[in-house]
Coordinates of C-alpha atoms in Angstrom, one line a residue:
Chain A
M1405 CA 163.6 -64.3 144.9
S1406 CA 162.8 -62.0 141.9
D1407 CA 161.3 -58.7 143.1
L1408 CA 158.1 -59.3 141.1
V1409 CA 157.4 -62.6 142.9
R1410 CA 155.5 -62.4 146.1
D1411 CA 154.9 -65.1 148.8
E1412 CA 151.2 -65.0 149.7
G1413 CA 150.7 -67.4 152.5
G1414 CA 153.1 -70.0 151.1
V1415 CA 151.8 -69.7 147.5
L1416 CA 153.9 -67.7 145.0
T1417 CA 152.3 -65.1 142.8
A1418 CA 153.7 -62.9 140.1
P1419 CA 152.3 -60.2 137.7
H1420 CA 151.0 -61.5 134.4
V1421 CA 150.3 -59.0 131.6
L1422 CA 148.5 -60.0 128.5
E1423 CA 148.6 -57.3 125.8
Y1424 CA 147.4 -57.3 122.2
P1425 CA 148.6 -54.2 120.3
Y1426 CA 145.7 -54.4 117.7
R1427 CA 145.1 -52.0 114.9
R1428 CA 141.7 -52.2 113.4
S1429 CA 140.5 -51.3 109.9
V1430 CA 137.4 -49.1 110.2
G1431 CA 135.8 -49.4 106.7
P1432 CA 134.5 -46.5 104.6
V1433 CA 131.6 -45.4 106.8
L1434 CA 133.3 -45.2 110.2
G1435 CA 136.3 -44.0 108.3
R1436 CA 134.3 -40.8 107.5
F1437 CA 133.4 -40.4 111.2
F1438 CA 137.0 -40.7 112.4
T1439 CA 138.3 -38.5 109.6
A1440 CA 135.8 -35.8 110.7
L1441 CA 136.9 -36.2 114.4
R1442 CA 140.4 -35.5 113.3
D1443 CA 139.1 -32.3 111.7
G1444 CA 137.2 -31.4 114.9
R1445 CA 133.7 -32.2 113.4
L1446 CA 131.0 -34.8 114.2
V1447 CA 129.2 -36.5 111.4
G1448 CA 126.4 -39.1 111.1
V1449 CA 125.0 -41.0 108.2
K1450 CA 121.4 -41.0 106.9
T1451 CA 119.5 -44.2 106.5
A1452 CA 117.1 -44.8 103.6
K1453 CA 114.2 -43.7 105.9
G1454 CA 116.0 -40.5 106.7
R1455 CA 117.1 -41.3 110.3
V1456 CA 120.6 -40.0 111.2
L1457 CA 122.9 -42.6 112.8
V1458 CA 125.8 -41.3 115.0
P1459 CA 128.2 -42.9 115.1
P1460 CA 127.5 -43.9 111.6
A1461 CA 126.9 -47.6 110.7
E1462 CA 127.1 -49.4 107.4
Y1463 CA 123.6 -50.8 107.8
D1464 CA 120.4 -49.5 109.3
P1465 CA 120.0 -51.4 112.6
E1466 CA 116.2 -51.4 112.2
T1467 CA 115.9 -52.8 108.6
G1468 CA 119.3 -54.2 107.8
A1469 CA 119.4 -52.2 104.6
A1470 CA 122.6 -50.4 103.5
V1471 CA 122.7 -46.8 104.6
S1472 CA 122.7 -43.9 102.1
D1473 CA 125.9 -42.2 101.1
A1474 CA 124.6 -38.9 102.7
F1475 CA 126.8 -37.8 105.6
V1476 CA 125.5 -34.9 107.7
D1477 CA 127.2 -32.7 110.3
V1478 CA 125.7 -33.2 113.8
G1479 CA 126.3 -31.6 117.2
P1480 CA 128.6 -30.4 118.5
G1481 CA 126.2 -30.2 121.5
G1482 CA 123.8 -32.9 122.5
V1483 CA 121.5 -34.3 125.2
V1484 CA 122.3 -37.0 127.8
T1485 CA 119.8 -39.8 127.3
T1486 CA 121.1 -42.0 130.1
W1487 CA 124.3 -42.2 132.3
S1488 CA 126.2 -44.1 134.9
W1489 CA 128.7 -42.7 137.4
V1490 CA 132.2 -44.0 137.6
S1491 CA 133.5 -43.1 141.1
R1492 CA 136.9 -44.9 140.7
P1493 CA 138.2 -44.6 137.2
R1494 CA 140.6 -47.2 135.9
A1495 CA 144.0 -46.5 134.3
K1496 CA 142.9 -46.5 130.6
Q1497 CA 139.6 -44.7 131.0
P1498 CA 139.2 -41.3 129.5
L1499 CA 139.4 -39.3 132.7
D1500 CA 141.6 -39.8 135.8
R1501 CA 138.9 -38.3 138.1
P1502 CA 135.3 -39.5 138.8
F1503 CA 133.1 -39.1 135.7
A1504 CA 130.0 -40.3 134.0
W1505 CA 129.7 -42.7 131.1
A1506 CA 126.7 -41.3 129.1
L1507 CA 124.7 -42.0 126.0
I1508 CA 124.6 -38.6 124.2
R1509 CA 122.2 -37.8 121.4
L1510 CA 124.0 -35.1 119.4
D1511 CA 121.9 -32.3 117.9
G1512 CA 120.6 -33.5 114.5
A1513 CA 121.1 -37.2 115.4
D1514 CA 118.4 -39.9 116.0
T1515 CA 120.7 -42.2 117.9
A1516 CA 122.9 -41.8 120.9
M1517 CA 126.7 -42.5 121.3
L1518 CA 128.7 -43.4 124.3
H1519 CA 131.2 -41.0 125.8
A1520 CA 132.5 -39.6 129.1
V1521 CA 131.0 -36.5 130.8
D1522 CA 133.3 -34.5 133.1
A1523 CA 130.6 -33.3 135.6
G1524 CA 132.7 -33.3 138.8
E1525 CA 130.1 -35.1 140.9
P1526 CA 127.0 -37.3 140.2
S1527 CA 124.6 -34.6 141.5
R1528 CA 125.4 -32.5 138.5
M1529 CA 124.4 -35.3 136.1
K1530 CA 120.8 -35.5 134.9
T1531 CA 119.1 -37.3 132.0
G1532 CA 118.1 -34.6 129.5
M1533 CA 121.0 -32.3 130.4
R1534 CA 122.9 -30.6 127.6
V1535 CA 126.6 -31.3 127.0
V1536 CA 129.3 -30.2 124.6
P1537 CA 132.5 -31.9 123.5
R1538 CA 135.9 -30.9 124.8
W1539 CA 138.2 -31.4 121.9
R1540 CA 141.9 -32.2 122.1
A1541 CA 144.3 -29.8 120.4
E1542 CA 146.2 -32.7 118.8
R1543 CA 143.8 -35.0 117.0
V1544 CA 144.6 -38.3 115.2
G1545 CA 141.3 -39.7 114.0
H1546 CA 140.2 -41.6 117.1
I1547 CA 137.2 -41.3 119.5
G1548 CA 139.7 -40.0 122.1
D1549 CA 140.1 -36.8 119.9
I1550 CA 137.2 -35.8 122.1
E1551 CA 138.7 -35.8 125.6
C1552 CA 135.2 -35.9 127.1
F1553 CA 131.9 -34.0 127.1
Q1554 CA 131.1 -31.3 129.6
P1555 CA 127.9 -29.6 130.8
E1556 CA 126.9 -26.9 128.3
G1557 CA 127.8 -23.3 129.5
E1558 CA 130.9 -24.3 131.5
Chain B
M23 CA 151.5 -32.8 107.2
A24 CA 150.5 -34.6 104.0
D25 CA 149.0 -37.4 106.1
E26 CA 146.4 -35.1 107.5
A27 CA 144.6 -34.9 104.1
K28 CA 144.2 -38.6 103.9
P29 CA 141.1 -40.3 105.2
V30 CA 141.4 -42.3 108.4
T31 CA 141.4 -46.0 107.5
N32 CA 142.3 -47.7 110.7
I33 CA 142.6 -47.0 114.5
K34 CA 144.6 -48.4 117.3
T35 CA 142.6 -50.6 119.6
P36 CA 145.1 -52.1 122.1
M37 CA 144.0 -54.6 124.7
R38 CA 145.8 -54.9 128.0
L39 CA 144.9 -57.2 130.8
E40 CA 146.8 -57.0 134.1
Y41 CA 146.6 -60.1 136.2
R42 CA 148.4 -61.4 139.3
Y43 CA 149.0 -65.1 138.6
S44 CA 148.9 -67.4 141.6
A45 CA 151.0 -70.5 141.1
G46 CA 149.1 -72.7 143.6
V47 CA 150.6 -74.9 146.3
A48 CA 152.2 -77.6 144.0
T49 CA 153.7 -75.3 141.4
S50 CA 155.0 -73.0 144.2
R51 CA 157.0 -76.0 145.6
F52 CA 158.3 -76.6 142.1
L53 CA 159.3 -72.9 141.8
R54 CA 161.1 -72.9 145.2
G55 CA 163.0 -76.0 144.0
I56 CA 164.0 -74.1 140.8
G57 CA 165.3 -71.3 143.2
Q58 CA 167.7 -74.0 144.6
G59 CA 168.7 -75.4 141.2
K60 CA 166.4 -78.4 141.4
I61 CA 163.6 -79.6 139.2
L62 CA 160.8 -81.1 141.4
G63 CA 157.9 -83.1 139.9
Q64 CA 155.1 -85.1 141.4
R65 CA 154.1 -88.7 140.9
C66 CA 150.5 -89.9 140.6
P67 CA 149.8 -92.6 143.2
S68 CA 147.5 -94.3 140.8
C69 CA 149.0 -94.4 137.3
R70 CA 152.6 -93.6 138.6
K71 CA 153.1 -90.9 136.0
V72 CA 155.4 -88.0 137.0
Y73 CA 154.3 -84.5 136.1
V74 CA 156.4 -81.3 135.9
P75 CA 155.6 -78.5 136.6
P76 CA 153.3 -80.3 139.1
R77 CA 149.8 -79.0 139.4
G78 CA 148.9 -81.0 142.5
S79 CA 146.7 -83.6 140.9
C80 CA 146.7 -86.1 138.1
P81 CA 144.7 -85.0 135.1
R82 CA 144.0 -88.6 134.1
C83 CA 143.2 -90.2 137.4
A84 CA 141.8 -87.0 139.2
V85 CA 143.6 -87.8 142.4
P86 CA 146.0 -85.6 144.4
T87 CA 149.7 -86.1 143.6
V88 CA 151.7 -85.8 146.8
E89 CA 154.8 -87.8 146.2
E90 CA 157.6 -85.4 145.2
V91 CA 160.3 -86.5 142.7
E92 CA 163.5 -84.7 142.0
L93 CA 164.1 -84.9 138.2
S94 CA 167.3 -84.7 136.1
D95 CA 167.9 -81.5 134.3
E96 CA 168.7 -83.6 131.2
G97 CA 166.1 -84.8 128.8
T98 CA 165.1 -85.5 125.2
I99 CA 163.4 -83.2 122.7
T100 CA 159.9 -84.5 121.8
T101 CA 158.9 -81.7 119.5
F102 CA 160.1 -78.2 118.5
A103 CA 159.3 -75.1 116.5
I104 CA 161.8 -72.6 115.0
V105 CA 161.0 -69.1 116.0
R106 CA 162.0 -66.4 113.5
V107 CA 159.6 -63.6 114.5
P108 CA 160.7 -61.3 117.4
S109 CA 158.5 -60.9 120.4
E110 CA 158.8 -58.3 123.1
N111 CA 159.2 -60.6 126.1
I112 CA 161.7 -63.0 124.6
D113 CA 165.3 -61.9 124.7
V114 CA 166.8 -65.0 123.0
P115 CA 168.6 -64.1 119.7
L116 CA 166.7 -65.2 116.6
P117 CA 166.3 -67.7 115.1
F118 CA 165.9 -70.1 118.1
A119 CA 164.2 -73.4 118.7
S120 CA 161.2 -73.5 121.1
V121 CA 161.1 -77.1 122.4
H122 CA 159.3 -79.6 124.5
V123 CA 161.9 -81.5 126.6
L124 CA 161.0 -84.8 128.2
L125 CA 163.1 -84.7 131.3
D126 CA 164.6 -88.1 132.4
G127 CA 162.3 -89.7 134.9
C128 CA 159.3 -87.6 133.8
D129 CA 156.1 -88.4 131.8
I130 CA 155.2 -85.0 130.5
P131 CA 157.3 -82.6 128.4
F132 CA 158.7 -79.4 129.8
F133 CA 158.6 -76.2 127.7
S134 CA 161.9 -74.3 127.0
V135 CA 164.2 -73.1 124.3
V136 CA 167.5 -74.5 122.9
Q137 CA 170.7 -72.5 122.3
E138 CA 174.3 -73.4 121.4
C139 CA 173.0 -75.4 118.4
P140 CA 172.2 -74.3 114.8
V141 CA 168.5 -74.4 114.4
D142 CA 168.7 -76.7 111.4
Q143 CA 170.3 -79.4 113.6
I144 CA 167.4 -79.4 116.1
R145 CA 165.5 -82.7 115.9
I146 CA 163.1 -85.0 117.7
G147 CA 165.0 -87.4 119.9
M148 CA 168.0 -85.0 120.5
R149 CA 169.5 -85.2 124.0
V150 CA 169.7 -81.8 125.8
Q151 CA 170.6 -80.4 129.2
A152 CA 169.5 -77.3 131.1
V153 CA 171.8 -74.3 131.3
W154 CA 171.1 -72.5 134.6
V155 CA 172.0 -69.0 135.6
P156 CA 174.9 -68.8 138.1
K157 CA 174.0 -70.1 141.5
E158 CA 174.0 -66.7 143.2
E159 CA 171.4 -65.5 140.5
L160 CA 168.9 -68.3 141.0
T161 CA 165.4 -67.1 141.7
S162 CA 162.1 -69.0 142.1
T163 CA 161.1 -68.3 138.5
L164 CA 161.7 -70.2 135.3
Q165 CA 164.2 -67.5 134.3
S166 CA 166.7 -69.6 136.4
I167 CA 166.8 -72.0 133.5
R168 CA 168.3 -69.9 130.7
Y169 CA 167.9 -72.6 128.0
F170 CA 168.8 -76.2 127.1
K171 CA 171.9 -77.2 125.1
P172 CA 172.8 -80.4 123.3
T173 CA 174.6 -83.0 125.4
G174 CA 176.1 -84.8 122.3
E175 CA 174.7 -88.2 123.5
P176 CA 173.2 -90.4 120.8
D177 CA 169.5 -89.6 119.9
V178 CA 166.7 -91.4 121.6
P179 CA 164.8 -93.6 119.0
F180 CA 161.3 -92.4 118.1
E181 CA 159.7 -95.7 119.4
K182 CA 160.7 -94.6 123.0
L183 CA 159.2 -91.1 122.5
K184 CA 156.0 -91.6 120.6
E185 CA 153.9 -91.9 123.7
F186 CA 154.9 -88.4 124.6
L187 CA 154.3 -86.5 121.4

């Protein structure tokens, strides 16, 4: 019997991996966001009403109108607006130890974006806490260029 | 690097799903048969059709299929596609024919590939036979059937196959 095949109570089982190696076009607005990440910066885009969307979107989610072409620097620090603790991280998640998924409103932004917070334990997480990004030394223009956020002052 | 000055236009977003596939009772019997160099199907007690690989029930009659039938490893190509694009998990040299083979004594085609034949000679109705791995290398996986090759027998006329296309 092949070493991948197992007999589980008379029924044979085997690993089955489904993998799609996608590459996705990001468009002009998110392209600015990812290009800034590669440079170690965070940017948002202004809507016609002057709200700052981070990550930037091509259309204002409130009105459906196209956003302006005004990109502004935001962060790097921000505020956790809500969070959820991951006690057993999966293989492809950003950290290999327990962490929080958090919505983070960066300084100067009017919307929050999702990222991981490396807080060590859930008792150190609080809505309203301040966090700062931990940048990777090697950046490629991907959300993973920020390894995670961490509590400010650490 | 020159690339660093260029704006980012796309990102990698791979998807990977890791399953453990359970073959179920009927297909496990079939796979154990493959491990002994035999192709085992099941016959429906109601419509008498023979299915391979068996799934344990008849999709038309919705009744369990319990009667086991040992099938020939020879059959007839009912349809095919020529594959010219490489894929990570296929180690057959390109181009090759991906085929449906209607095994003798069976009522549903079986999926495999054809080798030992130029792809421009593959045709519906062509008679083929399974090429197995050596007996000591048989496992209860479909890798035990390496491919099908032409037998050289006369083609089966379309009229006899049209029900299975």
